[in-house]
CSV table of C-alpha atoms and ligand atoms in Angstrom, one decimal:
chain,number,residue,atom,x,y,z
H,1,MET,CA,113.3,112.8,98.0
H,2,ASP,CA,112.4,113.6,101.6
H,3,SER,CA,109.3,111.7,102.7
H,4,ILE,CA,106.4,114.2,103.1
H,5,ASN,CA,103.4,114.3,105.4
H,6,LEU,CA,100.5,112.8,103.4
H,7,LYS,CA,97.9,112.8,106.1
H,8,ASP,CA,96.1,115.8,104.5
H,9,SER,CA,96.2,114.3,101.0
H,10,ALA,CA,92.8,114.1,99.2
H,11,PHE,CA,93.1,110.3,99.2
H,12,LEU,CA,93.5,109.9,103.0
H,13,ARG,CA,91.0,112.6,103.7
H,14,ALA,CA,88.4,110.8,101.6
H,15,CYS,CA,89.2,107.5,103.4
H,16,ARG,CA,88.6,109.3,106.7
H,17,CYS,CA,85.3,110.7,105.3
H,18,GLU,CA,86.6,114.3,105.5
H,19,PRO,CA,85.8,117.0,102.9
H,20,VAL,CA,88.1,117.0,99.9
H,21,GLU,CA,88.9,119.6,97.2
H,22,TRP,CA,88.6,117.0,94.4
H,23,THR,CA,87.5,113.4,94.1
H,24,PRO,CA,90.7,111.3,94.5
H,25,VAL,CA,91.3,108.8,91.8
H,26,TRP,CA,93.5,105.7,91.1
H,27,PHE,CA,93.0,102.6,89.0
H,28,MET,CA,93.0,99.0,90.0
H,29,ARG,CA,95.9,97.3,88.1
H,30,GLN,CA,97.3,100.7,87.2
H,31,ALA,CA,100.8,99.2,87.5
H,32,GLY,CA,101.2,96.5,85.0
H,33,ARG,CA,100.5,95.1,81.6
H,34,SER,CA,98.6,98.1,80.2
H,35,LEU,CA,101.7,100.3,80.4
H,36,PRO,CA,104.3,100.2,77.6
H,37,GLU,CA,107.0,101.2,80.1
H,38,TYR,CA,106.1,98.3,82.2
H,39,ARG,CA,106.3,95.8,79.3
H,40,ALA,CA,109.7,97.3,78.3
H,41,LEU,CA,111.1,96.9,81.9
H,42,ARG,CA,109.6,93.5,82.7
H,43,LYS,CA,110.2,91.8,79.3
H,44,GLU,CA,109.7,88.0,79.5
H,45,GLY,CA,109.7,85.8,82.6
H,46,SER,CA,107.6,85.4,85.7
H,47,ILE,CA,106.3,88.4,87.4
H,48,LEU,CA,107.6,86.9,90.6
H,49,ASP,CA,111.1,87.6,89.5
H,50,ALA,CA,110.2,91.3,89.2
H,51,ILE,CA,108.5,91.3,92.5
H,52,LYS,CA,111.6,89.9,94.2
H,53,LYS,CA,113.7,92.8,92.9
H,54,PRO,CA,112.8,95.8,95.0
H,55,ASP,CA,114.4,98.3,92.6
H,56,VAL,CA,112.3,96.9,89.7
H,57,SER,CA,109.1,96.7,91.8
H,58,THR,CA,109.6,100.2,93.1
H,59,GLU,CA,110.0,101.5,89.6
H,60,ILE,CA,106.9,99.7,88.4
H,61,THR,CA,104.9,101.1,91.3
H,62,LEU,CA,106.0,104.6,90.4
H,63,GLN,CA,105.3,104.3,86.6
H,64,PRO,CA,101.5,105.0,86.7
H,65,ILE,CA,102.1,107.9,89.1
H,66,ARG,CA,104.3,109.6,86.6
H,67,ARG,CA,102.1,108.8,83.6
H,68,TYR,CA,98.6,109.5,85.1
H,69,GLY,CA,99.2,111.7,88.1
H,70,VAL,CA,96.8,109.6,90.2
H,71,ASP,CA,96.2,110.3,93.9
H,72,ALA,CA,97.5,107.0,95.2
H,73,ALA,CA,100.1,104.3,94.3
H,74,ILE,CA,99.5,100.6,94.7
H,75,LEU,CA,102.4,98.4,95.7
H,76,PHE,CA,103.5,96.2,92.7
H,77,SER,CA,103.2,92.7,94.0
H,78,ASP,CA,100.5,89.9,93.7
H,79,ILE,CA,98.0,88.3,96.1
H,80,VAL,CA,99.8,84.9,95.9
H,81,VAL,CA,103.2,86.3,96.9
H,82,PRO,CA,102.9,85.3,100.6
H,83,VAL,CA,101.7,81.7,99.9
H,84,HIS,CA,104.4,81.4,97.3
H,85,ALA,CA,106.9,82.5,99.9
H,86,VAL,CA,106.0,79.9,102.5
H,87,GLY,CA,106.6,77.2,100.0
H,88,CYS,CA,103.2,76.0,99.0
H,89,GLY,CA,104.3,75.8,95.4
H,90,VAL,CA,102.2,78.6,93.8
H,91,GLU,CA,104.0,80.2,90.9
H,92,ILE,CA,102.7,82.9,88.5
H,93,GLU,CA,103.0,81.8,84.8
H,94,PRO,CA,103.3,84.4,82.1
H,95,GLY,CA,100.0,84.8,80.2
H,96,ILE,CA,98.1,82.6,82.7
H,97,GLY,CA,98.4,83.8,86.3
H,98,PRO,CA,98.7,81.8,89.5
H,99,VAL,CA,99.5,78.1,89.0
H,100,ALA,CA,100.2,75.4,91.6
H,101,ALA,CA,101.7,72.1,90.4
H,102,ASP,CA,100.7,70.5,93.6
H,103,PRO,CA,97.3,72.0,94.7
H,104,PHE,CA,96.1,72.1,98.3
H,105,ARG,CA,93.8,69.1,98.7
H,106,SER,CA,94.5,67.2,102.0
H,107,SER,CA,95.6,67.6,105.6
H,108,ASP,CA,99.2,66.7,104.4
H,109,ASP,CA,99.1,70.0,102.5
H,110,LEU,CA,98.5,71.9,105.7
H,111,LYS,CA,101.9,70.7,107.0
H,112,ARG,CA,103.5,72.3,103.9
H,113,LEU,CA,102.2,75.7,105.0
H,114,ARG,CA,104.6,77.1,107.6
H,115,SER,CA,103.6,80.4,109.3
H,116,LEU,CA,104.5,83.5,107.4
H,117,ASN,CA,107.4,85.5,108.8
H,118,PRO,CA,107.4,88.6,106.4
H,119,GLU,CA,110.9,89.7,107.4
H,120,VAL,CA,112.3,86.4,106.4
H,121,ASP,CA,109.9,85.2,103.8
H,122,THR,CA,109.0,88.4,101.9
H,123,PRO,CA,111.8,90.9,102.7
H,124,TYR,CA,111.7,92.2,99.1
H,125,VAL,CA,108.0,93.4,99.6
H,126,LEU,CA,109.0,95.4,102.7
H,127,GLU,CA,112.0,96.8,100.9
H,128,THR,CA,109.9,97.8,97.9
H,129,ILE,CA,107.5,99.7,100.2
H,130,LYS,CA,110.4,101.5,101.9
H,131,GLY,CA,111.8,102.4,98.4
H,132,CYS,CA,108.4,103.7,97.2
H,133,ILE,CA,107.7,105.9,100.1
H,134,GLN,CA,111.0,107.6,99.7
H,135,GLU,CA,109.9,108.7,96.2
H,136,LEU,CA,106.2,109.1,96.4
H,137,GLN,CA,104.2,112.3,97.1
H,138,VAL,CA,100.9,110.4,97.3
H,139,PRO,CA,99.9,107.6,99.7
H,140,LEU,CA,101.0,104.0,99.0
H,141,ILE,CA,98.4,101.3,99.2
H,142,GLY,CA,99.7,98.0,100.5
H,143,PHE,CA,97.6,94.9,99.9
H,144,ALA,CA,96.8,91.3,100.4
H,145,GLY,CA,94.4,88.8,98.9
H,146,ALA,CA,91.5,87.8,101.2
H,147,PRO,CA,91.7,84.3,102.6
H,148,TRP,CA,88.9,82.9,100.4
H,149,THR,CA,90.3,84.3,97.2
H,150,VAL,CA,93.8,83.1,97.9
H,151,ALA,CA,92.4,79.7,98.9
H,152,THR,CA,90.6,79.4,95.5
H,153,TYR,CA,94.0,79.5,93.7
H,154,MET,CA,95.7,77.2,96.2
H,155,VAL,CA,93.0,74.6,95.9
H,156,ALA,CA,92.4,74.7,92.2
H,157,GLY,CA,96.0,75.2,91.3
H,158,ARG,CA,95.0,77.9,88.8
H,159,GLY,CA,92.4,80.5,88.1
H,160,THR,CA,88.9,79.2,87.4
H,161,THR,CA,85.7,80.9,86.2
H,162,ASP,CA,83.6,79.4,89.0
H,163,GLN,CA,86.0,78.6,91.8
H,164,ALA,CA,84.5,75.1,91.9
H,165,PRO,CA,87.4,73.2,93.4
H,166,ALA,CA,87.5,75.5,96.5
H,167,HIS,CA,83.7,75.2,96.8
H,168,SER,CA,84.0,71.3,96.6
H,169,LEU,CA,86.7,71.2,99.3
H,170,LYS,CA,84.8,73.5,101.7
H,171,ASN,CA,81.7,71.3,101.3
H,172,GLU,CA,83.4,67.9,101.5
H,173,ASN,CA,86.0,68.7,104.1
H,174,PRO,CA,84.9,71.8,106.1
H,175,GLU,CA,87.3,71.1,108.9
H,176,LEU,CA,90.4,71.1,106.6
H,177,PHE,CA,89.1,74.1,104.7
H,178,ASP,CA,88.4,76.1,107.9
H,179,ASN,CA,92.0,75.3,109.1
H,180,LEU,CA,93.3,76.7,105.8
H,181,ILE,CA,91.2,79.8,106.1
H,182,ASN,CA,92.3,80.4,109.7
H,183,LEU,CA,96.0,80.0,108.7
H,184,LEU,CA,95.5,82.5,105.9
H,185,VAL,CA,93.8,84.9,108.3
H,186,GLU,CA,96.8,84.8,110.7
H,187,GLY,CA,99.3,85.1,107.8
H,188,THR,CA,97.4,88.0,106.3
H,189,ILE,CA,97.4,89.9,109.6
H,190,GLU,CA,101.1,89.4,110.0
H,191,TYR,CA,101.8,90.3,106.4
H,192,LEU,CA,99.8,93.5,106.4
H,193,SER,CA,101.1,94.5,109.8
H,194,HIS,CA,104.6,94.4,108.3
H,195,GLN,CA,103.5,96.4,105.3
H,196,ILE,CA,102.2,99.1,107.6
H,197,ASN,CA,105.3,99.1,109.6
H,198,ALA,CA,107.4,99.4,106.4
H,199,GLY,CA,105.4,102.5,105.5
H,200,ALA,CA,102.2,101.6,103.6
H,201,GLU,CA,99.7,104.4,104.4
H,202,VAL,CA,96.6,102.5,103.3
H,203,ILE,CA,95.7,98.8,103.1
H,204,LYS,CA,93.5,97.1,100.6
H,205,ILE,CA,92.1,93.6,100.9
H,206,PHE,CA,91.1,92.0,97.6
H,207,ASP,CA,88.4,89.4,97.8
H,208,SER,CA,88.0,89.1,94.1
H,209,TRP,CA,85.9,85.9,94.2
H,210,ALA,CA,83.7,86.8,97.2
H,211,GLY,CA,80.7,87.0,94.8
H,212,SER,CA,80.8,83.2,94.3
H,213,LEU,CA,79.9,82.7,98.0
H,214,LYS,CA,76.2,82.7,98.9
H,215,GLY,CA,74.2,82.9,102.1
H,216,ASN,CA,76.0,81.6,105.2
H,217,ASP,CA,79.1,80.7,103.2
H,218,PHE,CA,79.5,84.4,102.4
H,219,ASP,CA,79.4,85.2,106.1
H,220,LYS,CA,81.8,82.4,107.0
H,221,TYR,CA,84.4,82.7,104.3
H,222,ALA,CA,84.3,86.3,103.1
H,223,LEU,CA,82.8,88.5,105.8
H,224,GLU,CA,84.2,86.9,109.0
H,225,PRO,CA,87.8,86.4,107.8
H,226,CYS,CA,87.9,90.1,106.6
H,227,LYS,CA,86.4,91.3,109.9
H,228,LYS,CA,89.0,89.4,111.9
H,229,ILE,CA,91.9,90.8,109.8
H,230,ILE,CA,90.5,94.3,110.0
H,231,SER,CA,89.9,94.2,113.7
H,232,ALA,CA,93.4,92.9,114.4
H,233,LEU,CA,94.9,95.6,112.2
H,234,LYS,CA,92.7,98.3,113.7
H,235,SER,CA,93.7,97.4,117.3
H,236,LYS,CA,97.4,98.0,116.3
H,237,TYR,CA,97.1,100.7,113.6
H,238,PRO,CA,93.8,102.6,114.2
H,239,GLN,CA,95.0,105.4,111.9
H,240,THR,CA,95.6,103.3,108.9
H,241,PRO,CA,92.6,103.2,106.5
H,242,ILE,CA,91.5,99.9,105.2
H,243,ILE,CA,89.7,99.4,101.9
H,244,ALA,CA,87.8,96.1,101.4
H,245,PHE,CA,86.8,94.7,98.0
H,246,PRO,CA,84.4,91.8,98.2
H,247,ARG,CA,83.9,91.8,94.4
H,248,GLN,CA,80.4,91.0,93.1
H,249,ALA,CA,79.0,90.8,96.6
H,250,GLY,CA,75.6,92.4,95.4
H,251,ASP,CA,73.3,93.1,98.3
H,252,ARG,CA,75.9,91.8,100.7
H,253,TYR,CA,78.1,94.8,100.1
H,254,ILE,CA,75.8,96.5,102.6
H,255,ASP,CA,76.7,94.0,105.4
H,256,PHE,CA,80.4,94.3,104.5
H,257,ALA,CA,80.2,98.1,104.9
H,258,LYS,CA,78.3,97.8,108.2
H,259,GLN,CA,80.0,94.8,109.8
H,260,THR,CA,83.7,94.5,108.8
H,261,GLY,CA,85.0,97.8,110.1
H,262,ALA,CA,86.5,98.7,106.8
H,263,ASP,CA,86.9,102.5,106.3
H,264,CYS,CA,86.2,102.2,102.6
H,265,LEU,CA,84.3,99.7,100.5
H,266,ALA,CA,85.4,99.2,96.9
H,267,LEU,CA,82.6,98.1,94.6
H,268,ASP,CA,82.5,96.6,91.2
H,269,ASP,CA,80.3,97.7,88.3
H,270,SER,CA,77.5,95.1,88.8
H,271,VAL,CA,75.9,97.6,91.2
H,272,SER,CA,75.0,101.2,90.0
H,273,ALA,CA,76.4,104.3,91.5
H,274,ASP,CA,72.9,105.4,92.5
H,275,TRP,CA,72.5,102.1,94.4
H,276,ILE,CA,75.8,102.6,96.1
H,277,ALA,CA,74.8,106.2,97.2
H,278,GLN,CA,71.5,104.9,98.6
H,279,ASN,CA,72.7,101.8,100.3
H,280,VAL,CA,76.4,101.9,101.2
H,281,GLN,CA,77.8,105.4,101.3
H,282,ALA,CA,76.2,106.4,104.6
H,283,ASP,CA,78.5,103.7,106.3
H,284,GLY,CA,81.8,105.2,105.1
H,285,CYS,CA,83.8,106.0,102.0
H,286,VAL,CA,83.1,104.1,98.8
H,287,GLN,CA,85.5,103.4,95.9
H,288,GLY,CA,84.6,102.7,92.3
H,289,ASN,CA,83.0,101.8,90.0
H,290,LEU,CA,83.5,102.5,86.3
H,291,ALA,CA,83.3,99.4,84.1
H,292,SER,CA,86.8,98.5,82.8
H,293,SER,CA,85.3,98.1,79.3
H,294,HIS,CA,85.0,101.9,79.0
H,295,MET,CA,88.8,102.1,79.2
H,296,VAL,CA,88.9,99.9,76.1
H,297,SER,CA,86.2,101.7,74.1
H,298,GLY,CA,87.0,105.2,75.3
H,299,GLY,CA,85.2,108.2,73.7
H,300,LYS,CA,82.1,110.0,74.8
H,301,GLU,CA,80.7,107.1,76.7
H,302,LEU,CA,83.7,107.0,78.9
H,303,ILE,CA,83.4,110.6,79.8
H,304,LYS,CA,79.6,110.3,80.2
H,305,GLU,CA,79.8,107.3,82.5
H,306,THR,CA,82.6,108.9,84.6
H,307,LYS,CA,80.6,112.0,85.1
H,308,LYS,CA,77.5,110.0,86.0
H,309,ILE,CA,79.4,108.1,88.7
H,310,VAL,CA,81.1,111.2,90.2
H,311,LYS,CA,77.8,113.0,90.3
H,312,ALA,CA,75.8,110.1,91.9
H,313,LEU,CA,78.4,109.8,94.6
H,314,SER,CA,79.1,113.5,95.1
H,315,ASN,CA,77.1,113.8,98.4
H,316,GLY,CA,79.5,111.6,100.4
H,317,PRO,CA,83.1,110.3,100.6
H,318,HIS,CA,84.1,108.8,97.2
H,319,ILE,CA,87.4,107.6,95.6
H,320,PHE,CA,87.0,107.2,91.9
H,321,ASN,CA,88.2,103.9,90.5
H,322,LEU,CA,87.2,101.1,88.1
H,323,GLY,CA,84.8,98.3,89.1
H,324,HIS,CA,87.7,95.9,88.5
H,325,GLY,CA,91.2,96.2,87.0
H,326,ILE,CA,92.4,98.0,83.8
H,327,THR,CA,92.4,95.3,81.2
H,328,PRO,CA,95.9,94.3,80.0
H,329,VAL,CA,95.6,96.5,76.9
H,330,SER,CA,93.9,99.8,77.5
H,331,TYR,CA,92.3,101.8,74.6
H,332,THR,CA,95.4,103.9,74.0
H,333,HIS,CA,97.3,100.9,72.6
H,334,LEU,CA,94.7,98.3,71.7
H,335,ARG,CA,95.9,96.3,68.7
H,336,ALA,CA,93.7,94.3,66.4
H,337,HIS,CA,96.0,91.3,66.6
H,338,GLU,CA,95.7,90.8,70.3
H,339,THR,CA,93.6,87.8,71.4
H,340,ARG,CA,90.5,88.0,73.7
H,341,GLU,CA,92.6,86.6,76.5
H,342,ASP,CA,95.3,89.2,76.0
H,343,ARG,CA,92.6,91.8,76.6
H,344,GLY,CA,91.6,90.1,79.8
H,345,VAL,CA,88.2,89.1,78.5
H,346,ARG,CA,88.1,86.1,80.9
H,347,GLY,CA,88.0,88.4,83.9
H,348,GLY,CA,89.8,87.3,87.0
H,349,GLY,CA,92.4,89.7,88.1
H,350,GLY,CA,96.1,90.3,88.4
Q,1,1CP,O1,98.5,98.0,89.7
Q,1,1CP,C1,98.3,96.9,90.2
Q,1,1CP,O2,97.2,96.6,90.7
Q,1,1CP,C2,99.4,95.9,90.1
Q,1,1CP,C3,99.7,95.0,91.3
Q,1,1CP,C4,98.8,93.8,91.3
Q,1,1CP,C5,97.7,93.5,92.2
Q,1,1CP,C6,97.0,94.5,93.1
Q,1,1CP,C7,99.0,92.6,90.6
Q,1,1CP,C8,100.1,92.4,89.6
Q,1,1CP,N1,98.1,91.6,91.0
Q,1,1CP,C9,97.3,92.2,91.9
Q,1,1CP,C10,96.2,91.5,92.6
Q,1,1CP,C11,95.6,90.2,92.1
Q,1,1CP,N2,96.2,89.2,91.6
Q,1,1CP,C12,94.2,89.9,92.3
Q,1,1CP,C13,93.2,90.8,93.0
Q,1,1CP,C14,92.8,91.9,92.2
Q,1,1CP,C15,91.9,91.5,91.0
Q,1,1CP,O3,90.9,90.9,91.1
Q,1,1CP,O4,92.2,92.0,89.9
Q,1,1CP,C16,94.1,88.6,91.8
Q,1,1CP,C17,92.8,87.8,91.7
Q,1,1CP,C18,95.3,88.1,91.3
Q,1,1CP,C19,95.6,86.8,90.7
Q,1,1CP,C20,96.3,86.9,89.4
Q,1,1CP,N3,97.6,87.3,89.3
Q,1,1CP,C21,95.8,86.8,88.1
Q,1,1CP,C22,94.4,86.4,87.7
Q,1,1CP,C23,94.2,85.0,87.3
Q,1,1CP,C24,92.8,84.6,87.1
Q,1,1CP,O5,92.1,84.1,88.0
Q,1,1CP,O6,92.3,84.8,86.0
Q,1,1CP,C25,96.8,87.1,87.2
Q,1,1CP,C26,96.8,87.0,85.7
Q,1,1CP,C27,98.0,87.4,87.9
Q,1,1CP,C28,99.4,87.8,87.4
Q,1,1CP,C29,99.6,89.3,87.6
Q,1,1CP,N4,99.6,90.0,88.8
Q,1,1CP,C30,99.9,91.3,88.6
Q,1,1CP,C31,100.2,91.5,87.1
Q,1,1CP,C32,100.6,92.7,86.5
Q,1,1CP,C33,100.0,90.2,86.5
Q,1,1CP,C34,100.1,89.9,85.1
Q,1,1CP,C35,101.3,89.0,84.8
Q,1,1CP,C36,102.5,89.7,84.3
Q,1,1CP,O7,102.6,91.0,84.1
Q,1,1CP,O8,103.4,89.0,84.0
């Protein structure tokens, strides 16, 4: 299919705070485990194998567009792909998520982290983007994990509920931790620049664990790194909208919207849509924020909550989405035998 001009799409117009004919919608984690066609294609094995095959990743990216008719596609990949690619030993284990046999703990580990060259280290990601934009008639969102969130997996060697290992390292060895964050900032700028060059029309930065940072730590490890990444990208690609998602930032969402230069702020469901309208929407587009649990329970409450959010945010730029990702099993195919963990009860992401 010929690539089409998407700059007047509802999604990109909303990102630019221009009037739209309808509220654009997409779902975090729309490509993945909740779709039977994804499970049929992926079967067993590590998600990284699928990510490294551009034909497979392209197909997975397109699946939710065909099924739901959403207003944007998100690249099928994962936030740990670049650090996996530069040899720091992070893998993604089926049923678990990111796992590092040899976590990042000392200055020796800094030496293992060579600078990311996306053309050499992650050519499959760039090829997937090129394949997707050939097919898509809606914008493609490229993405990366924010430095803090990626660091939490590298340091702990796995997903944690409280990110304690990363907090300990930053407190006990701030110099080493700062070096790690700075390396991740540089790598992320390089990685996202290549995604834009390959054709991604929008960029999203996932700081899924930003909410565990408080006070000055929030400024230093969530706000400042994102600001640096956004300002570097904006100097090269002023027209490419950037969505930032400092999940569970609470009041600090306000500073993120005002200070980072993001065009759009994605918010989780720990803040109400009314609060968002009052405190954040004046500073740009907002994205969110239906609780994912409604996708599991469905019914009248799902419709009621959706309408409530759309109404509360109808006086400014808004992209409808969930507060976090679709749980692995959405309400259409929830089965009684599936475990709490299968349903993503632990939270996290992916
Ligand atoms: O539609 C999409 O969004 C699919 C593409 C995608 C994205 C944007 C995947 C595929 N992962 C991500 C981002 C991601 N990965 C985040 C940020 C967003 C969020 O908070 O949800 C995070 C924190 C991860 C880390 C990760 N990868 C986890 C969470 C672990 C924990 O801490 O509990 C998991 C389980 C993964 C694996 C993964 N990534 C993606 C999928 C579909 C899966 C499941 C594994 C599989 O299908 O084999």
